Amino acid sequence: MSHDLINPATGAVFTSVQHVDAAAVDDAVRRAQAAQRRWARVAPAERAAALRAFAASVDAHIGELAALEVTNAGHPVSAAEWEAGHVRDVLQFYAGSPERLAGKQIPVASGLDVTFHEPLGVVGVITPWNFPMPIAVWGFAPALAAGNAVLIKPAEWTPLTTLRLGELAAESGLDPDLLQVLPGAGAVVGERLITHPGVAKIVFTGSTVTGKHVLATAAAQVKRVTLELGGKSANIVFDDCDLEQAAATAPYGVFDNAGQDCCARSRILVQRNVYDRFMELLEPAVAGVTVGDPASRDTEMGPLVSRPHWEKVASYVPDDAPVAFRGTAPTGDGFWFPPTVLTPNRTDRSVTEEIFGPVVTVLPFDDEADAIALANDTAYGLSGSIWTENLSRGLRVSRAVEAGNLSVNSHSSVRYTTPFGGFKQSGLGRELGPDAPLAFTETKNVFIAVKEM
Ligand code: NDP
């Protein structure tokens, strides 16, 4: 079946892709199993070299990959180039893993006891539409490094860069059956990956609703899962911080990728005694966000990904919404939405639900305890920021906020060298960091009896 793709900046169909069906998934699993058995026997140094060759191939196609993401997902070109470069960097980082995945030798009586990190086999990676390239590589790079084969199902709206990465892997010399991209519907291709007994693990990134379904379905086979789900992260601004910097960077913390970011700091919490001053500083910062043609190097924020998603985001800003101020966005065709700042009450759905668009709420708080209680008053727990010049407070509040990735005086969440993932309903397990390949292995213990010690 052919599926049309729409350019979010124009609203027009620009190409179509062929979807695969459940029978094609079964065939892909069979081929992946055979390829994985061969790959697991490849010497660690050769596996590392193969990943480095793949990274080099990505590096040679940064511009092409970025251009695809500009058209398919509406990402600003500079952001899309960063994302393609990130794929290269993550591959290079995990190319260091095959030769370091060492087990242990454990002291025991009458023999030798050693552990091995055995690959799981075939891994299914299901990705969302918001960051197609980074989220795909977070799954496939450590999985391949640990000796697995990978089947990726990209989101229906944004499959093009993932398909191209699959081609680049094969062009760089990787067995084409080792990394296969399976475009198609979640209910067909995703579902078959989760239920197929030949798929040992699912790495799922997407909404919490679908994540719960993945977890429940995988449970039938005790299938391994990693879940990276939604977020509603807090940006906590204390009165002792550099208020100018906190206000100047707050738009970056939430409007990056048009707010379609699981780590978006979509709830700004401001200490009451500096609230008015913060809002005065925030208004020009929001007005200064350049929203427009994603192909332009001046653009900081592009359109939303699709018409249905635009309608969802717009539902949080009805005519009587408590809008404090808004930035500007193009009008006309395309799924444009201006950066929007709301000042609702604490129980409004704009405060409690993940909007996943360029809409941020600002609430005042009284003291540290109130800030922590507000920050934790959510089912999610992915990331957050704390602005304070008092580093004791920064550390104390970081430890008290129930989230997996916190930053003090910064909005940075993702570094491939450090672990990433959520507390509570933001997810299960961790990606990235030096230990990520271990999540694609089973630990095997072998005891060898020795007759005369
Ligand atoms: P969805 O949950 O709708 O979809 C995610 C992926 O799952 C898509 O590929 C989708 O396919 C697929 N899928 C849908 N139904 C099923 C099913 N029954 N079985 C298997 N797979 C299925 O999420 P979105 O695409 O809307 O992504 C946005 C969400 O992702 C946000 O909530 C965001 O917070 C979260 N996210 C989390 C991140 C994190 O690291 N924690 C990072 C980035 C995003 P299809 O395209 O066909 O619908």
Short mmCIF file of N, CA and C and ligand atoms in Angstrom, two decimals, residues 126-131 135 138 153-157 184-187 189-191 194 204-211 213-214 227-231 261-262 354 356 382 420 426 431, ligand 1:
data_model
loop_
_atom_site.label_atom_id
_atom_site.label_comp_id
_atom_site.label_asym_id
_atom_site.label_seq_id
_atom_site.Cartn_x
_atom_site.Cartn_y
_atom_site.Cartn_z
N ILE A 126 10.80 0.92 17.48
CA ILE A 126 9.61 1.65 16.98
C ILE A 126 9.78 3.12 17.35
N THR A 127 9.79 4.00 16.34
CA THR A 127 10.14 5.40 16.60
C THR A 127 8.97 6.35 16.31
N PRO A 128 8.96 7.52 16.96
CA PRO A 128 7.93 8.52 16.71
C PRO A 128 8.38 9.48 15.61
N TRP A 129 7.54 10.48 15.32
CA TRP A 129 7.82 11.38 14.21
C TRP A 129 8.62 12.62 14.62
N ASN A 130 8.83 12.84 15.91
CA ASN A 130 9.37 14.16 16.28
C ASN A 130 10.88 14.28 16.05
N PHE A 131 11.65 13.23 16.36
CA PHE A 131 13.09 13.25 16.08
C PHE A 131 13.45 11.92 15.40
N ILE A 135 16.34 9.37 17.44
CA ILE A 135 15.71 8.28 18.21
C ILE A 135 15.98 6.92 17.57
N TRP A 138 19.64 5.95 18.58
CA TRP A 138 19.77 5.58 19.99
C TRP A 138 19.43 4.10 20.18
N LYS A 153 10.76 0.27 12.77
CA LYS A 153 9.51 0.80 12.20
C LYS A 153 9.45 2.31 12.49
N PRO A 154 9.67 3.12 11.45
CA PRO A 154 9.57 4.57 11.67
C PRO A 154 8.11 5.01 11.71
N ALA A 155 7.88 6.22 12.23
CA ALA A 155 6.51 6.76 12.25
C ALA A 155 6.02 6.93 10.82
N GLU A 156 4.74 6.74 10.64
CA GLU A 156 4.16 6.82 9.28
C GLU A 156 4.41 8.17 8.62
N TRP A 157 4.37 9.25 9.42
CA TRP A 157 4.50 10.59 8.83
C TRP A 157 5.93 10.91 8.42
N GLY A 184 5.45 1.43 7.77
CA GLY A 184 4.08 0.92 7.81
C GLY A 184 3.35 1.43 9.02
N ALA A 185 2.12 0.99 9.16
CA ALA A 185 1.26 1.47 10.25
C ALA A 185 1.66 0.80 11.57
N GLY A 186 1.51 1.57 12.63
CA GLY A 186 1.80 1.03 13.96
C GLY A 186 0.96 -0.19 14.27
N ALA A 187 -0.32 -0.11 13.90
CA ALA A 187 -1.24 -1.21 14.23
C ALA A 187 -0.92 -2.47 13.45
N VAL A 189 2.59 -3.06 11.42
CA VAL A 189 4.02 -3.40 11.49
C VAL A 189 4.51 -3.39 12.95
N GLY A 190 4.14 -2.31 13.69
CA GLY A 190 4.56 -2.23 15.09
C GLY A 190 4.00 -3.40 15.88
N GLU A 191 2.73 -3.64 15.68
CA GLU A 191 2.04 -4.73 16.41
C GLU A 191 2.70 -6.09 16.12
N ILE A 194 5.94 -6.53 17.95
CA ILE A 194 5.77 -6.79 19.39
C ILE A 194 5.30 -8.23 19.63
N PHE A 204 10.74 1.12 22.30
CA PHE A 204 9.62 1.94 21.84
C PHE A 204 9.78 3.37 22.32
N THR A 205 9.65 4.33 21.43
CA THR A 205 9.57 5.75 21.80
C THR A 205 8.29 6.30 21.21
N GLY A 206 7.49 6.91 22.06
CA GLY A 206 6.23 7.47 21.57
C GLY A 206 5.38 7.90 22.74
N SER A 207 4.08 7.91 22.52
CA SER A 207 3.18 8.43 23.55
C SER A 207 3.02 7.43 24.69
N THR A 208 2.65 7.94 25.84
CA THR A 208 2.46 7.06 27.00
C THR A 208 1.31 6.09 26.76
N VAL A 209 0.27 6.54 26.05
CA VAL A 209 -0.87 5.65 25.78
C VAL A 209 -0.42 4.43 24.98
N THR A 210 0.31 4.66 23.88
CA THR A 210 0.78 3.54 23.06
C THR A 210 1.82 2.73 23.83
N GLY A 211 2.64 3.42 24.62
CA GLY A 211 3.67 2.72 25.41
C GLY A 211 3.07 1.71 26.36
N HIS A 213 0.30 0.12 25.89
CA HIS A 213 -0.15 -0.99 25.05
C HIS A 213 1.04 -1.89 24.67
N VAL A 214 2.16 -1.27 24.34
CA VAL A 214 3.36 -2.04 23.99
C VAL A 214 3.78 -2.91 25.18
N LEU A 227 11.07 1.72 27.17
CA LEU A 227 10.04 2.67 26.79
C LEU A 227 10.52 4.09 27.05
N GLU A 228 10.46 4.93 26.02
CA GLU A 228 10.73 6.37 26.19
C GLU A 228 9.43 7.08 25.81
N LEU A 229 8.75 7.66 26.81
CA LEU A 229 7.38 8.12 26.57
C LEU A 229 7.25 9.63 26.74
N GLY A 230 6.08 10.07 27.10
CA GLY A 230 5.80 11.50 27.13
C GLY A 230 6.46 12.24 28.28
N GLY A 231 6.24 13.56 28.29
CA GLY A 231 6.82 14.38 29.35
C GLY A 231 6.01 15.65 29.59
N ASP A 261 8.90 17.95 21.51
CA ASP A 261 10.11 17.45 22.15
C ASP A 261 9.70 16.87 23.49
N CYS A 262 10.03 15.59 23.69
CA CYS A 262 9.62 14.94 24.94
C CYS A 262 10.24 15.62 26.15
N GLU A 354 0.34 16.66 28.29
CA GLU A 354 1.42 16.94 27.35
C GLU A 354 0.82 17.54 26.07
N PHE A 356 2.81 18.98 23.46
CA PHE A 356 3.73 18.59 22.39
C PHE A 356 3.71 19.60 21.24
N LEU A 382 10.31 13.13 32.94
CA LEU A 382 11.42 12.92 32.00
C LEU A 382 12.59 13.87 32.25
N PHE A 420 19.89 8.36 29.44
CA PHE A 420 18.70 9.17 29.17
C PHE A 420 17.45 8.30 29.35
N SER A 426 6.94 8.42 32.24
CA SER A 426 7.77 8.86 31.11
C SER A 426 8.63 7.72 30.55
N GLU A 431 18.34 4.80 27.76
CA GLU A 431 19.09 4.71 26.51
C GLU A 431 20.36 5.53 26.67
P1 NDP B 1 2.72 7.36 19.10
O1 NDP B 1 2.69 6.60 20.36
O2 NDP B 1 1.43 7.69 18.46
O3 NDP B 1 3.57 6.61 17.98
C1 NDP B 1 4.90 6.21 18.19
C2 NDP B 1 5.22 5.06 17.27
O4 NDP B 1 4.43 3.92 17.67
C3 NDP B 1 4.87 5.31 15.80
O5 NDP B 1 5.83 4.68 14.99
C4 NDP B 1 3.52 4.62 15.68
O6 NDP B 1 3.21 4.24 14.37
C5 NDP B 1 3.74 3.41 16.55
N1 NDP B 1 2.53 2.73 16.97
C6 NDP B 1 1.27 3.22 17.03
N2 NDP B 1 0.41 2.26 17.45
C7 NDP B 1 1.13 1.14 17.64
C8 NDP B 1 0.82 -0.19 18.06
N3 NDP B 1 -0.42 -0.58 18.37
N4 NDP B 1 1.83 -1.08 18.15
C9 NDP B 1 3.09 -0.71 17.87
N5 NDP B 1 3.45 0.52 17.45
C10 NDP B 1 2.47 1.44 17.35
O7 NDP B 1 3.55 8.67 19.42
P2 NDP B 1 3.84 9.90 18.48
O8 NDP B 1 4.35 9.46 17.16
O9 NDP B 1 2.67 10.79 18.50
O10 NDP B 1 5.09 10.57 19.21
C11 NDP B 1 4.96 11.58 20.13
C12 NDP B 1 5.15 11.04 21.54
O11 NDP B 1 6.45 10.49 21.68
C13 NDP B 1 5.06 12.13 22.59
O12 NDP B 1 4.24 11.72 23.65
C14 NDP B 1 6.49 12.28 23.08
O13 NDP B 1 6.61 12.77 24.37
C15 NDP B 1 7.02 10.90 22.92
N6 NDP B 1 8.47 10.94 22.82
C16 NDP B 1 9.24 10.49 23.89
C17 NDP B 1 10.61 10.57 23.87
C18 NDP B 1 11.42 10.06 25.01
O14 NDP B 1 12.60 9.81 24.79
N7 NDP B 1 10.87 9.86 26.19
C19 NDP B 1 11.31 11.15 22.74
C20 NDP B 1 10.45 11.59 21.70
C21 NDP B 1 9.08 11.48 21.75
P3 NDP B 1 2.33 5.22 13.43
O15 NDP B 1 3.24 6.27 12.95
O16 NDP B 1 1.87 4.33 12.35
O17 NDP B 1 1.19 5.76 14.26
#
